[in-house]
Every structure is written in structure tokens, then in C-alpha cells.
PDB file of C-alpha atoms in Angstrom:
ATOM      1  CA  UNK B   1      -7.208  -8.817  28.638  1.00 45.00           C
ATOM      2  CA  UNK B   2      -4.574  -8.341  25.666  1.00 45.00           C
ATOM      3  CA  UNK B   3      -4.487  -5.091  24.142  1.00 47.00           C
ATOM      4  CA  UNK B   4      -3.869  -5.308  20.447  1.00 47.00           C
ATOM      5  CA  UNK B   5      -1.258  -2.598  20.899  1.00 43.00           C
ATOM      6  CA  UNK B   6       1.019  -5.141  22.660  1.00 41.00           C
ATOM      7  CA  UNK B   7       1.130  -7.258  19.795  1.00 51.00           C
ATOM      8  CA  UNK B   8       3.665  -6.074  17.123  1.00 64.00           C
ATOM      9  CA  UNK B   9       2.536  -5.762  13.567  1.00 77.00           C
ATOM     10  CA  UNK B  10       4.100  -6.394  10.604  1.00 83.00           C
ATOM     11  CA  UNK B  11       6.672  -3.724   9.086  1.00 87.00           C
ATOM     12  CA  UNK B  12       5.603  -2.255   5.918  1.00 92.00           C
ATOM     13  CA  UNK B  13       7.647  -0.399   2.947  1.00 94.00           C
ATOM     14  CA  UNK B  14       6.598   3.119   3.030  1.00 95.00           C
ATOM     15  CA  UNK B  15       6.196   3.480  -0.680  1.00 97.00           C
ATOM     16  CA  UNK B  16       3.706   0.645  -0.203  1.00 96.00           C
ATOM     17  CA  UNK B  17       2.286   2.961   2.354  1.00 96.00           C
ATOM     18  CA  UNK B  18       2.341   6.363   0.678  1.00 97.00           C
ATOM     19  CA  UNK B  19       0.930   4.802  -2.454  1.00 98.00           C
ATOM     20  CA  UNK B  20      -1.784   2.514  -0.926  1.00 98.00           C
ATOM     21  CA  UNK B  21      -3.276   5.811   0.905  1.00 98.00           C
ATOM     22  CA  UNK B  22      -2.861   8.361  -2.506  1.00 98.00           C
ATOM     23  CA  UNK B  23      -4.774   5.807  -4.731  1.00 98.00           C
ATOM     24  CA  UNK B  24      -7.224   4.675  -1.436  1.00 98.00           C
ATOM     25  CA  UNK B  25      -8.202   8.255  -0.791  1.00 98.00           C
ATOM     26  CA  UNK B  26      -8.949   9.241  -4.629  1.00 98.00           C
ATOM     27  CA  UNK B  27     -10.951   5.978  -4.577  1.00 98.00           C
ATOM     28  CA  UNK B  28     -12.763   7.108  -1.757  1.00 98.00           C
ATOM     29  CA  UNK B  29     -13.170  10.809  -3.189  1.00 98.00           C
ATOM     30  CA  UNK B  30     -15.058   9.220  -6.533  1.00 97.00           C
ATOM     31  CA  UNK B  31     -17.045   7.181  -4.337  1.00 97.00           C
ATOM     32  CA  UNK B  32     -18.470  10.801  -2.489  1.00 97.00           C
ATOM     33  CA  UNK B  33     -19.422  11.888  -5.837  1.00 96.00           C
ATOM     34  CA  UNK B  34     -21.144   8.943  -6.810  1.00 94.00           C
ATOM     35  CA  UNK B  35     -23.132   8.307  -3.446  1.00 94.00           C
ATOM     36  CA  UNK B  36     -23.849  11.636  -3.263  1.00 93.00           C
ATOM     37  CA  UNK B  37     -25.292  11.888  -6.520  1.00 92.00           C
ATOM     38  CA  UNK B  38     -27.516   9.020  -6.012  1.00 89.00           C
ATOM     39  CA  UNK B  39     -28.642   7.991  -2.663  1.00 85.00           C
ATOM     40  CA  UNK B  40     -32.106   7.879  -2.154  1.00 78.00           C
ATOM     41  CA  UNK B  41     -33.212   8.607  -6.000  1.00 70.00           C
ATOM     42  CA  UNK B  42     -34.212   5.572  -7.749  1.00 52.00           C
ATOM     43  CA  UNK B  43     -31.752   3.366  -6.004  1.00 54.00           C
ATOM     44  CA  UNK B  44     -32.960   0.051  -8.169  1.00 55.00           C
ATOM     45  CA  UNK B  45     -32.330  -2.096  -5.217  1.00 54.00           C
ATOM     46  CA  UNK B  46     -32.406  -6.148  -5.366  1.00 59.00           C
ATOM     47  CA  UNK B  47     -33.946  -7.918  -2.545  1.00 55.00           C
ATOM     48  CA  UNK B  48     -31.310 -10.349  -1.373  1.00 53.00           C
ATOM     49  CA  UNK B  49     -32.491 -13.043   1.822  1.00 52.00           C
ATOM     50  CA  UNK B  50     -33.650 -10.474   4.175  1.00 51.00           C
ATOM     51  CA  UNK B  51     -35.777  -7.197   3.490  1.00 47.00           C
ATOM     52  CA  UNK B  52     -33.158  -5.332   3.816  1.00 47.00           C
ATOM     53  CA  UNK B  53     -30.357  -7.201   2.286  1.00 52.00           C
ATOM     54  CA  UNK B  54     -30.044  -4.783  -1.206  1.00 57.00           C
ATOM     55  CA  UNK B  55     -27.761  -4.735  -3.817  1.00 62.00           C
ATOM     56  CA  UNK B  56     -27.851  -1.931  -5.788  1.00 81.00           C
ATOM     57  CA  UNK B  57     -26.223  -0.625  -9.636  1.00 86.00           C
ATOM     58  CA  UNK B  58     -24.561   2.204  -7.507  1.00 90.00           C
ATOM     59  CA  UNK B  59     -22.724  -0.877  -5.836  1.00 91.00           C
ATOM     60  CA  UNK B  60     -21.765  -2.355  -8.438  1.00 92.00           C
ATOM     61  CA  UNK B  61     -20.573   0.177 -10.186  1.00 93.00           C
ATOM     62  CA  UNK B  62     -18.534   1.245  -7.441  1.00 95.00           C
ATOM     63  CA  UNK B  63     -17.126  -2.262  -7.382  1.00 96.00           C
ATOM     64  CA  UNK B  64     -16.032  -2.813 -10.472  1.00 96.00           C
ATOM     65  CA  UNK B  65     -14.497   1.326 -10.664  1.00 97.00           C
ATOM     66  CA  UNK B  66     -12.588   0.442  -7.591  1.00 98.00           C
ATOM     67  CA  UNK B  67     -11.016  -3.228  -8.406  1.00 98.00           C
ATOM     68  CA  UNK B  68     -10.145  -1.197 -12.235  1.00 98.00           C
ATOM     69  CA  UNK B  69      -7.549   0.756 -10.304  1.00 98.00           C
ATOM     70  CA  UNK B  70      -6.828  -1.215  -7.701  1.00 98.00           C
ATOM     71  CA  UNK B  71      -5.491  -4.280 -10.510  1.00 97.00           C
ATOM     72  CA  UNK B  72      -4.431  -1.362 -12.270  1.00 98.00           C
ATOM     73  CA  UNK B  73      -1.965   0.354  -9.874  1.00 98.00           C
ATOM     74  CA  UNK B  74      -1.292  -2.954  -7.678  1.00 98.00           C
ATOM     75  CA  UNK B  75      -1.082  -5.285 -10.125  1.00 97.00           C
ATOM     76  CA  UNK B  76      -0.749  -8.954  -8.285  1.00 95.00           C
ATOM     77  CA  UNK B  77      -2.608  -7.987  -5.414  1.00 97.00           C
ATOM     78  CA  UNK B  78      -5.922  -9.574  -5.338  1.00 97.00           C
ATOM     79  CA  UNK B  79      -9.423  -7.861  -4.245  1.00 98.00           C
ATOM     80  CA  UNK B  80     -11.848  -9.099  -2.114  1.00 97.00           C
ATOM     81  CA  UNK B  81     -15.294  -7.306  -2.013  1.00 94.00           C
ATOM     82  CA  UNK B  82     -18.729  -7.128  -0.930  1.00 88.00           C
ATOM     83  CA  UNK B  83     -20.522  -7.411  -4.458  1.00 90.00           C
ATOM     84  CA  UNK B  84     -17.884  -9.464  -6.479  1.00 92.00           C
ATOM     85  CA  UNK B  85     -16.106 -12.099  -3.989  1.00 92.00           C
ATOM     86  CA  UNK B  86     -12.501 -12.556  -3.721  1.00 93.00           C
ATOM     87  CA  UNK B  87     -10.147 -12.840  -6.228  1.00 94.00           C
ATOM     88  CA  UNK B  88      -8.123 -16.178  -6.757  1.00 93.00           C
ATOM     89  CA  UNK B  89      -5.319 -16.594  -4.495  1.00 94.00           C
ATOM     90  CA  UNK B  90      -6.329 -14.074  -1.732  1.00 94.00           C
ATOM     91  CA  UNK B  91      -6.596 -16.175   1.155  1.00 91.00           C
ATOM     92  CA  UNK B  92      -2.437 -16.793   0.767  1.00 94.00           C
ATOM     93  CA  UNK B  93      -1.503 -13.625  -0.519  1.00 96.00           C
ATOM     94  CA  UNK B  94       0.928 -11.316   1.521  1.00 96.00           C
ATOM     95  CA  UNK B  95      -1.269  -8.617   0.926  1.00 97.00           C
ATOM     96  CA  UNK B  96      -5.205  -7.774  -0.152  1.00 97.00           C
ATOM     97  CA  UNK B  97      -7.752  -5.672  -0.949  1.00 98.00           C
ATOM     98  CA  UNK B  98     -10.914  -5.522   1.125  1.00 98.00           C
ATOM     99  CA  UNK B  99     -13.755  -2.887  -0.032  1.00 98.00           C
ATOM    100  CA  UNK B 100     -17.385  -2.303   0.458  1.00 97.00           C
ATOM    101  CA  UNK B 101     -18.691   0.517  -2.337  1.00 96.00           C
ATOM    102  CA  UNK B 102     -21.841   0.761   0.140  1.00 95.00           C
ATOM    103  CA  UNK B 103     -21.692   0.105   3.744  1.00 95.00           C
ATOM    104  CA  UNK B 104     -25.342   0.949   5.165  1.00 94.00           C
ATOM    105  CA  UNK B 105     -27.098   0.085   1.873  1.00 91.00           C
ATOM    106  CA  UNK B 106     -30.701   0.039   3.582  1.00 89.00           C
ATOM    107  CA  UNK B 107     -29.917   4.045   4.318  1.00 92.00           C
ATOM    108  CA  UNK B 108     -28.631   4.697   1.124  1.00 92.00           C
ATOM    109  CA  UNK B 109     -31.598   3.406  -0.548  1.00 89.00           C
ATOM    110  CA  UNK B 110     -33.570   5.234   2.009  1.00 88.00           C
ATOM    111  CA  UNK B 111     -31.499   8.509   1.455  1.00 88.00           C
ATOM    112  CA  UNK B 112     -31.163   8.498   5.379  1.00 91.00           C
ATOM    113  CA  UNK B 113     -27.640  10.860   5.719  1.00 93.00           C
ATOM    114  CA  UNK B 114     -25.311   7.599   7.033  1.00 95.00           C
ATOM    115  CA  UNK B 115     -23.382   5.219   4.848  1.00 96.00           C
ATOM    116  CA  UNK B 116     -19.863   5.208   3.999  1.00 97.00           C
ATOM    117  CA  UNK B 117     -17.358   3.819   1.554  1.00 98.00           C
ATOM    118  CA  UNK B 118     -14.461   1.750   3.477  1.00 98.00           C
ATOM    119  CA  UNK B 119     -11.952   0.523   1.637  1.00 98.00           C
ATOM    120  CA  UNK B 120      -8.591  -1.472   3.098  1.00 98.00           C
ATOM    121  CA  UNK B 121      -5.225  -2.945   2.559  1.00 98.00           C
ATOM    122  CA  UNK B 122      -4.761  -6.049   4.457  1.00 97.00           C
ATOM    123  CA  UNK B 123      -1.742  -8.407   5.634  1.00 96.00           C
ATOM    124  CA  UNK B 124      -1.245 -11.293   8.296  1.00 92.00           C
ATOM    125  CA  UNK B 125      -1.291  -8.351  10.997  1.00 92.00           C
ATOM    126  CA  UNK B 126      -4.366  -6.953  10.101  1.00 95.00           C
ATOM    127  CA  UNK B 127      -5.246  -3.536   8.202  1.00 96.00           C
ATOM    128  CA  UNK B 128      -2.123  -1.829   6.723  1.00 97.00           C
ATOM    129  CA  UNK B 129      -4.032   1.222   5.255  1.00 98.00           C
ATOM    130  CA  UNK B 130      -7.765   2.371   5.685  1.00 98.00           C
ATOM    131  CA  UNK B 131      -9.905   4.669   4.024  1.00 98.00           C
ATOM    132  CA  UNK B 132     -13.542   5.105   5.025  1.00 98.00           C
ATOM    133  CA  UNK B 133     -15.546   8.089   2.767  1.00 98.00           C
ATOM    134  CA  UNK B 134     -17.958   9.326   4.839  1.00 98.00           C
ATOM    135  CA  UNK B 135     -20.010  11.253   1.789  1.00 96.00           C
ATOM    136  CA  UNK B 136     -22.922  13.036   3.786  1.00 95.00           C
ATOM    137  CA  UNK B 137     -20.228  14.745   6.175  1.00 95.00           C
ATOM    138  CA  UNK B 138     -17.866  15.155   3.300  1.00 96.00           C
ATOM    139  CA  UNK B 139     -15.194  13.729   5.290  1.00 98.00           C
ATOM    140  CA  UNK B 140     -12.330  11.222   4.213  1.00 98.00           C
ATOM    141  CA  UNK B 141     -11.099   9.459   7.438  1.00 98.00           C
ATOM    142  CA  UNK B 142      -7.391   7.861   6.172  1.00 98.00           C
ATOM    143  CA  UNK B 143      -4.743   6.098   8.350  1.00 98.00           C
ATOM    144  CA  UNK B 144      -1.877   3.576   7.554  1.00 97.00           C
ATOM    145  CA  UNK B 145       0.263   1.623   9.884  1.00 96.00           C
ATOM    146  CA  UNK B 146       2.158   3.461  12.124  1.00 95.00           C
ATOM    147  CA  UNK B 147       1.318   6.879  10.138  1.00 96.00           C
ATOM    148  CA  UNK B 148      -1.841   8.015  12.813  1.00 97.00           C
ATOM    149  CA  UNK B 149      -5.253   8.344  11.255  1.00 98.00           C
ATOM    150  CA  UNK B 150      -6.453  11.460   9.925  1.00 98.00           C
ATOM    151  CA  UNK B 151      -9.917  13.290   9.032  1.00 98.00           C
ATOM    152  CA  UNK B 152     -10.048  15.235   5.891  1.00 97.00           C
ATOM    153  CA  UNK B 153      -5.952  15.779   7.152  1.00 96.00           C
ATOM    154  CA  UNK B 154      -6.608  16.669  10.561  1.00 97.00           C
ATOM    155  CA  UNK B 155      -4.720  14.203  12.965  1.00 97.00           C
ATOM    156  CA  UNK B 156      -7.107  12.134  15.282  1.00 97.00           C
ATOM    157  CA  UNK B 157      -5.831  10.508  18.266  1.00 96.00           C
ATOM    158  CA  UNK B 158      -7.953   9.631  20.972  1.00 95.00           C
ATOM    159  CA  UNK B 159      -6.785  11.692  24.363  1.00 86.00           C
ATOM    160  CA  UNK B 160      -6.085   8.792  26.896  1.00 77.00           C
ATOM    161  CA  UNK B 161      -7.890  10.525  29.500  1.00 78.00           C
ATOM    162  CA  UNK B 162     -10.626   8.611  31.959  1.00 74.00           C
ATOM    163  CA  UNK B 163     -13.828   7.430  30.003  1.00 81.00           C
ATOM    164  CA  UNK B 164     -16.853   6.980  32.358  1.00 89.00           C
ATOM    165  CA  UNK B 165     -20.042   4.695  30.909  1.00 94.00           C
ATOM    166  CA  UNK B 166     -22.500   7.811  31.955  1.00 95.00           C
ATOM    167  CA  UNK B 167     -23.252   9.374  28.797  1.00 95.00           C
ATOM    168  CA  UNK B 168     -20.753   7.464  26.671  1.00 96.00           C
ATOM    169  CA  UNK B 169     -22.600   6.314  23.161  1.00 97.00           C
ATOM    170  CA  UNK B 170     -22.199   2.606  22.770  1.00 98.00           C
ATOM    171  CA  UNK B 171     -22.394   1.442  18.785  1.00 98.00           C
ATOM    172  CA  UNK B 172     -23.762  -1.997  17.837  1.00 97.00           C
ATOM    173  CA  UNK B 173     -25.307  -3.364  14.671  1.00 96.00           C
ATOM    174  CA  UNK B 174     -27.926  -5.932  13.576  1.00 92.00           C
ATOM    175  CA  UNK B 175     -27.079  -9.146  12.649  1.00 85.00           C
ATOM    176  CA  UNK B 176     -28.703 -10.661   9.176  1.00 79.00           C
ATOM    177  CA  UNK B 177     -31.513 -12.200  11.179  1.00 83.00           C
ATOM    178  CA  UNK B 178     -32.301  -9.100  13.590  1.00 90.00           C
ATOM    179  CA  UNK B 179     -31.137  -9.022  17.245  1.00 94.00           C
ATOM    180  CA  UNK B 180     -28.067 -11.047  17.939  1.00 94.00           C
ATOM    181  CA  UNK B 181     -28.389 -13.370  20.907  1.00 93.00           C
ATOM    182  CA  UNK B 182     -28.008 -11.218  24.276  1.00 93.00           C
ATOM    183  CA  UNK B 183     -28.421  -7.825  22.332  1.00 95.00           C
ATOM    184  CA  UNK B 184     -31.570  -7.031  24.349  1.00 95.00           C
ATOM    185  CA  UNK B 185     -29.293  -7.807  28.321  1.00 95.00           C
ATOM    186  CA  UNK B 186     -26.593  -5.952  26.299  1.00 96.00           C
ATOM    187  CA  UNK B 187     -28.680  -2.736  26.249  1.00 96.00           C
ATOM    188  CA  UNK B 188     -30.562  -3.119  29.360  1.00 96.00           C
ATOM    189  CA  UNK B 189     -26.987  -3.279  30.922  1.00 95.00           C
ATOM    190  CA  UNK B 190     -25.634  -0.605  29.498  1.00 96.00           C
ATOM    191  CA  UNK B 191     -28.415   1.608  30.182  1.00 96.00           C
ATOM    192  CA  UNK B 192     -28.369   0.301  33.891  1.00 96.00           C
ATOM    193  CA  UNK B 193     -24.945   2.195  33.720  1.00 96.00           C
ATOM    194  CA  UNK B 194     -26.340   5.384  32.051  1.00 97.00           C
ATOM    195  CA  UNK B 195     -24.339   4.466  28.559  1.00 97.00           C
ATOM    196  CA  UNK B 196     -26.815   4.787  25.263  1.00 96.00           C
ATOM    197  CA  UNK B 197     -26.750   2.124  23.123  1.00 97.00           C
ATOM    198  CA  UNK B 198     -27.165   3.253  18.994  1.00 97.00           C
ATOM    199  CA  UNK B 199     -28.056   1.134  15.835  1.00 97.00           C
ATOM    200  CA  UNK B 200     -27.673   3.260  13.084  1.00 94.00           C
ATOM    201  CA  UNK B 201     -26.697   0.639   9.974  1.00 95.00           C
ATOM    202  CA  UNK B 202     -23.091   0.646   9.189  1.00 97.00           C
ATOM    203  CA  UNK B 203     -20.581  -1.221  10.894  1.00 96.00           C
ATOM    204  CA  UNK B 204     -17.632   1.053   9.295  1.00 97.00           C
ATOM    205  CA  UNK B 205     -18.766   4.625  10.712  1.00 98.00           C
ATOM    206  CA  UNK B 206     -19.544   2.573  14.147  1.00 97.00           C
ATOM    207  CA  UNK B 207     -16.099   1.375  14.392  1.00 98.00           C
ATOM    208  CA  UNK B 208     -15.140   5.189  13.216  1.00 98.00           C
ATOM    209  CA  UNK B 209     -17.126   7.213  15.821  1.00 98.00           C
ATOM    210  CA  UNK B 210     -14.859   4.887  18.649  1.00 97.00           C
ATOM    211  CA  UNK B 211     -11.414   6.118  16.536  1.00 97.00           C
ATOM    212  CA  UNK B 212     -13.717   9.485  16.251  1.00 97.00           C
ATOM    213  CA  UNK B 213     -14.148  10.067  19.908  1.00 96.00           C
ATOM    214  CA  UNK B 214     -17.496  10.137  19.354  1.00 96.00           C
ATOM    215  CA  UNK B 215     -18.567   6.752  20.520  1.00 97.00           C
ATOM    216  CA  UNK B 216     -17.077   5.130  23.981  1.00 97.00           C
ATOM    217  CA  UNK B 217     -17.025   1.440  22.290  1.00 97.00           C
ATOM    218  CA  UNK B 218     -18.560  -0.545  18.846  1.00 98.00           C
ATOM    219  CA  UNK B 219     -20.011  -4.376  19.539  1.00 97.00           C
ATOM    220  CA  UNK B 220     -20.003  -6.557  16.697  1.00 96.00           C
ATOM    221  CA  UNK B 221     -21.538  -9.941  17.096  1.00 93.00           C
ATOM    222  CA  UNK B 222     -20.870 -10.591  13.401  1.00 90.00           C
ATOM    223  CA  UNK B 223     -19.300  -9.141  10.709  1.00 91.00           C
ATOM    224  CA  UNK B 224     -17.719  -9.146   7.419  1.00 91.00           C
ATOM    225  CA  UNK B 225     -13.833  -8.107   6.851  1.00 94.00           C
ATOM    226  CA  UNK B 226     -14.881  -5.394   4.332  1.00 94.00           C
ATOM    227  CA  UNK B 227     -17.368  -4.082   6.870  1.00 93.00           C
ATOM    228  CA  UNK B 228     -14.705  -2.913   8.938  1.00 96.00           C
ATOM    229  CA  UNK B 229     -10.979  -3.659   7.655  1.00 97.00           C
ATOM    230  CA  UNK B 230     -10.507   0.218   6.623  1.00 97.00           C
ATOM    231  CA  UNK B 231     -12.340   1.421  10.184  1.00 97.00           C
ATOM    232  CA  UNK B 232     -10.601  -1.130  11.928  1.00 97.00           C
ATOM    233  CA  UNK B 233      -7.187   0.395  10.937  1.00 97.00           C
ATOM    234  CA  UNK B 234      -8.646   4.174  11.848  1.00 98.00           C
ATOM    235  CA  UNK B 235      -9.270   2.717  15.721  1.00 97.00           C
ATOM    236  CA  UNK B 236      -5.717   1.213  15.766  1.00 96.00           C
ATOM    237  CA  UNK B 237      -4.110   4.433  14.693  1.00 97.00           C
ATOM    238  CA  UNK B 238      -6.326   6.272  17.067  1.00 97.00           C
ATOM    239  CA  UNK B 239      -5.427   4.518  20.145  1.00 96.00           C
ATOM    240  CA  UNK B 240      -8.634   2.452  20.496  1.00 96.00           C
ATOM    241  CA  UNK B 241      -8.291  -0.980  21.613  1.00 95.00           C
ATOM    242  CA  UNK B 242      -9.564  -3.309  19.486  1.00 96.00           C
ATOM    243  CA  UNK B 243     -10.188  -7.062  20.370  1.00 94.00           C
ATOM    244  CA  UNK B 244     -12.063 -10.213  20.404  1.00 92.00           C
ATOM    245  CA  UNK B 245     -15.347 -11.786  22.580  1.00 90.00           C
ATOM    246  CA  UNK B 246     -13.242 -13.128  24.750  1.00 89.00           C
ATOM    247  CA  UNK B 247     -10.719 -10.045  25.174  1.00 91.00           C
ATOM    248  CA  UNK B 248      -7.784 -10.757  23.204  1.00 89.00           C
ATOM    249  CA  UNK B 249      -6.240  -8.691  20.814  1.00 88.00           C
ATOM    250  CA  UNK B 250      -6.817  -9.473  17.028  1.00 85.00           C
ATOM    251  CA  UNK B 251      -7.879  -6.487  14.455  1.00 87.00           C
ATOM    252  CA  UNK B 252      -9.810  -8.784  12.310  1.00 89.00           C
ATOM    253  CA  UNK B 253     -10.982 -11.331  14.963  1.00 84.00           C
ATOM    254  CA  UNK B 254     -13.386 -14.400  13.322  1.00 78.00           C
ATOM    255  CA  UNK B 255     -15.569 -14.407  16.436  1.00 81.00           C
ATOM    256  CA  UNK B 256     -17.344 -10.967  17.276  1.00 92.00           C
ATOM    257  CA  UNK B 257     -15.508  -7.583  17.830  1.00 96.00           C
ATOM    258  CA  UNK B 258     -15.160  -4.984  19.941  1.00 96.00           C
ATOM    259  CA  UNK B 259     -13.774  -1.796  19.702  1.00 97.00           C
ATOM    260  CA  UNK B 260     -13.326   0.708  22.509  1.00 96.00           C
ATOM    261  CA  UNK B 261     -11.672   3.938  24.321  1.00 96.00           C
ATOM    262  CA  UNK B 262      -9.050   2.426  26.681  1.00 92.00           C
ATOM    263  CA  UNK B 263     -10.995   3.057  29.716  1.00 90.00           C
ATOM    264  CA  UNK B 264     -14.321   1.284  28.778  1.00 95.00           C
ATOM    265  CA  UNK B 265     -12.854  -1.609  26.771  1.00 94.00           C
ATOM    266  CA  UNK B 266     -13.164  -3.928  29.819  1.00 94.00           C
ATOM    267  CA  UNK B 267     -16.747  -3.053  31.283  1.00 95.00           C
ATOM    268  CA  UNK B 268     -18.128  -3.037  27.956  1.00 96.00           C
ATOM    269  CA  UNK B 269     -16.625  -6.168  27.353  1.00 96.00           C
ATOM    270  CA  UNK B 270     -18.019  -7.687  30.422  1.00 95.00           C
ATOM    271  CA  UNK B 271     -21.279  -6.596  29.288  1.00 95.00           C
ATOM    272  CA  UNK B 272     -20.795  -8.374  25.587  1.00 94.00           C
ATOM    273  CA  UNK B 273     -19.819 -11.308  28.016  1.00 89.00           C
ATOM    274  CA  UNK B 274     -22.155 -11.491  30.285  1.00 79.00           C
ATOM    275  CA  UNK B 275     -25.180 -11.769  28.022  1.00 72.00           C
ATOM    276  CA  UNK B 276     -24.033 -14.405  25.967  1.00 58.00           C
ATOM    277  CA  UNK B 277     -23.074 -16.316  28.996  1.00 52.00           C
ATOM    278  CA  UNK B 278     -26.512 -15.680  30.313  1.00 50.00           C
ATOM    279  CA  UNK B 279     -28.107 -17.098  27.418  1.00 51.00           C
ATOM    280  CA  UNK B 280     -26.391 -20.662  28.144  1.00 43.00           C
TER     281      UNK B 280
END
């Protein structure tokens, strides 16, 4: 097993860093306001390929508010996000923008209290700064690269002490079609071991109760980058580790992800393992 912490990341220019988390965290303050304002109250959603595959004008809006200042203030560096794709060149560019304006959509429609904002600079290394708004707790969870992650300024650092699976909360999410493959041995094996397993429809605050303390470990069979890209670099800075399906380090790995307190990332991740290899 690699732990992404053994892997060096890129350096960064700290004005780069100070900056990206300034204009990030106003960008994640407006998006409070507007979430806040609206969830739940004539929502206008669009029925994409599944039932609950919305789009909403709250997105949208959201979008197009947050790529304004991002072009504005960064000019060259290209956007990629949830609503509006990716802007030309950002496959090769040194650095990006990832953002969702609505991650848990399905609850925000419903007005059910859990769906964030995450927002993220990205290089080769991964997540360079990370913002995640979570409105209904009225909490701003920031970190950059080698700066820690904070909540609404409080430093957050996981404590490195023993974590044991009884009673530890174990996050996963849906996949577009429902259950992924295994989810159902995935469950039944973490309950043998007296862990709960929790669904609650957004990838970013799933990843962010691991870099939280809340949570023990987040599975993610699938995922998009601006799902987790800003939550991603909240569990780095916290001390979680943060890897692949097949247990090697990578913060924005193309097959699965898991993120985890030290102490469970290897049981958990022979539970992720062991139901996919029991499906053939």
C-alpha cells in the first residue's frame, strides 16, 4: 500500500496560494447565500438520464458567477465544471479550475440540509487549493498545499491516534445507475465489523467528514474530478490517506477512490477489494 503522503507534490508560489484561497473562499461565501436562499423553494429542476440527475437555474447561475471571477482574477487559467464543461486547453494546462455550484443536487431540490459548494485548483500533483461551502452548517472548509486545512479558520488535522472499525461511519455514494457492483458485500462487511455504512448524496462532504474526523473512510466507485478535487485537497491537508482501488496513492485516481483515517485505510480497502473480486 502507497500512501499518497510519500509521494512529493509539486511546489507552488505562495502568492498563487494566498490568492487562489482569498478569491476561492469569497466564491464559496456567495455560493452560501445563494443556496441558502433557494434550496428547496421552486428549485425548477431538469430531468437529466436518471430521476435524479437535475440541473437546476441555481446551478447555473452559480456556474457562470464563479467562472466570471475565476477568468477574471486568473486570467489564462481555464475552468472545468459540472454544468458548462471544460474550457479549451485544460487537459495541458499547468494549472485548472474544477467546480461544482451544487454537489447533492437531489437534496437541494428536496431542501434536505446536505449539499455543498466545492470548488478547486488543480495541477499534475493533484489539488493545490480547496474550498468546499458547506451552506446548511455555515461552514467554509479551506486548505492549500502544504498550508493545513481549516474550518471556518479553525485548523483541522486528524489526531493519528488508533482508529477501530466498531462504530467508525463509513461514507459511500451511488453510482448513476444505483448500487455499484459489490456495494451490497461492501456493507454487509462492514457491518460484520460493527462499522455503519452512510449514503447521504454528496461525494464532497463524504470525502470532508474523513478530513472532518467525522467519518473513518469515503468509497467512491465512481466519480467526477469536481465532485471531489476541493475535498480531496481538505483530506490531504488533514492527514487522511487518500488512494486508489488497488491501494496506491493518487489524489485524483481515474479508477475508484478511497479516502481514509490512517488506521482503517487498509481494512476498508480490503473490503472495497474483496467485493469486487467476489463479483468475478
Amino acid at each position: 500500500m502507497t500512501l499518497l503522503s510519500s509521494r512529493p507534490a509539486r511546489p507552488v508560489e505562495p502568492a498563487l496560494l494566498s490568492k487562489a484561497l482569498e478569491v476561492a473562499g469569497r466564491l464559496a461565501n456567495d455560493a452560501t447565500d445563494v443556496i441558502t436562499a433557494t434550496a428547496g423553494r421552486g428549485a425548477r429542476p431538469e430531468t437529466g438520464d436518471t430521476p435524479f440527475d437535475w440541473v437546476t437555474d441555481t446551478e447555473r447561475i452559480l456556474e457562470r458567477h464563479t467562472r466570471r471571477v475565476l477568468t477574471a482574477e486568473f486570467p489564462g487559467v481555464p475552468v472545468v465544471g459540472e454544468e458548462f464543461g471544460a474550457d479549451l486547453g485544460a487537459d495541458v494546462a499547468e494549472y485548472r479550475w474544477v467546480v461544482d455550484p451544487v454537489d447533492g443536487t437531489a437534496n437541494y431540490v428536496a431542501g434536505m440540509p446536505w449539499c455543498a459548494f466545492s470548488l478547486a485548483l488543480v495541477d499534475s500533483s493533484g489539488p493545490v487549493v480547496g474550498v468546499i461551502a458547506d451552506p446548511y452548517r455555515g461552514q467554509i472548509y479551506a486548505a492549500a498545499r502544504g498550508r493545513g486545512a481549516r474550518a471556518n479558520g479553525t485548523p483541522v488535522r486528524l489526531s493519528g491516534e488508533p482508529v477501530r472499525t466498531t462504530g467508525a461511519i463509513i461514507c459511500t455514494e451511488l453510482g448513476r445507475g444505483g448500487a455499484w457492483p459489490g456495494m451490497a458485500g461492501f456493507i454487509e462487511q462492514a457491518s460484520a465489523a460493527h462499522a455503519g455504512v452512510r449514503v447521504l448524496g454528496s461525494a464532497a462532504l463524504s470525502v470532508a467528514q474523513v478530513a472532518l474526523g467525522h467519518a473513518g473512510a469515503a468509497v467512491l466507485h465512481s466519480y467526477h474530478e469536481w465532485d471531489v478535487a476541493g475535498a480531496v485537497a481538505l483530506a490531504i491537508e488533514s492527514g487522511a490517506v487518500v488512494m486508489d482501488r488497488h491501494g496506491e496513492g493518487n489524489a485524483l485516481p481515474s479508477d475508484g477512490l478511497l479516502v481514509a483515517a490512517p488506521g482503517l485505510a487498509e481494512v476498508v480497502l480490503d473490503w472495497w477489494r474483496g467485493t469486487a473480486l467476489s463479483r468475478g
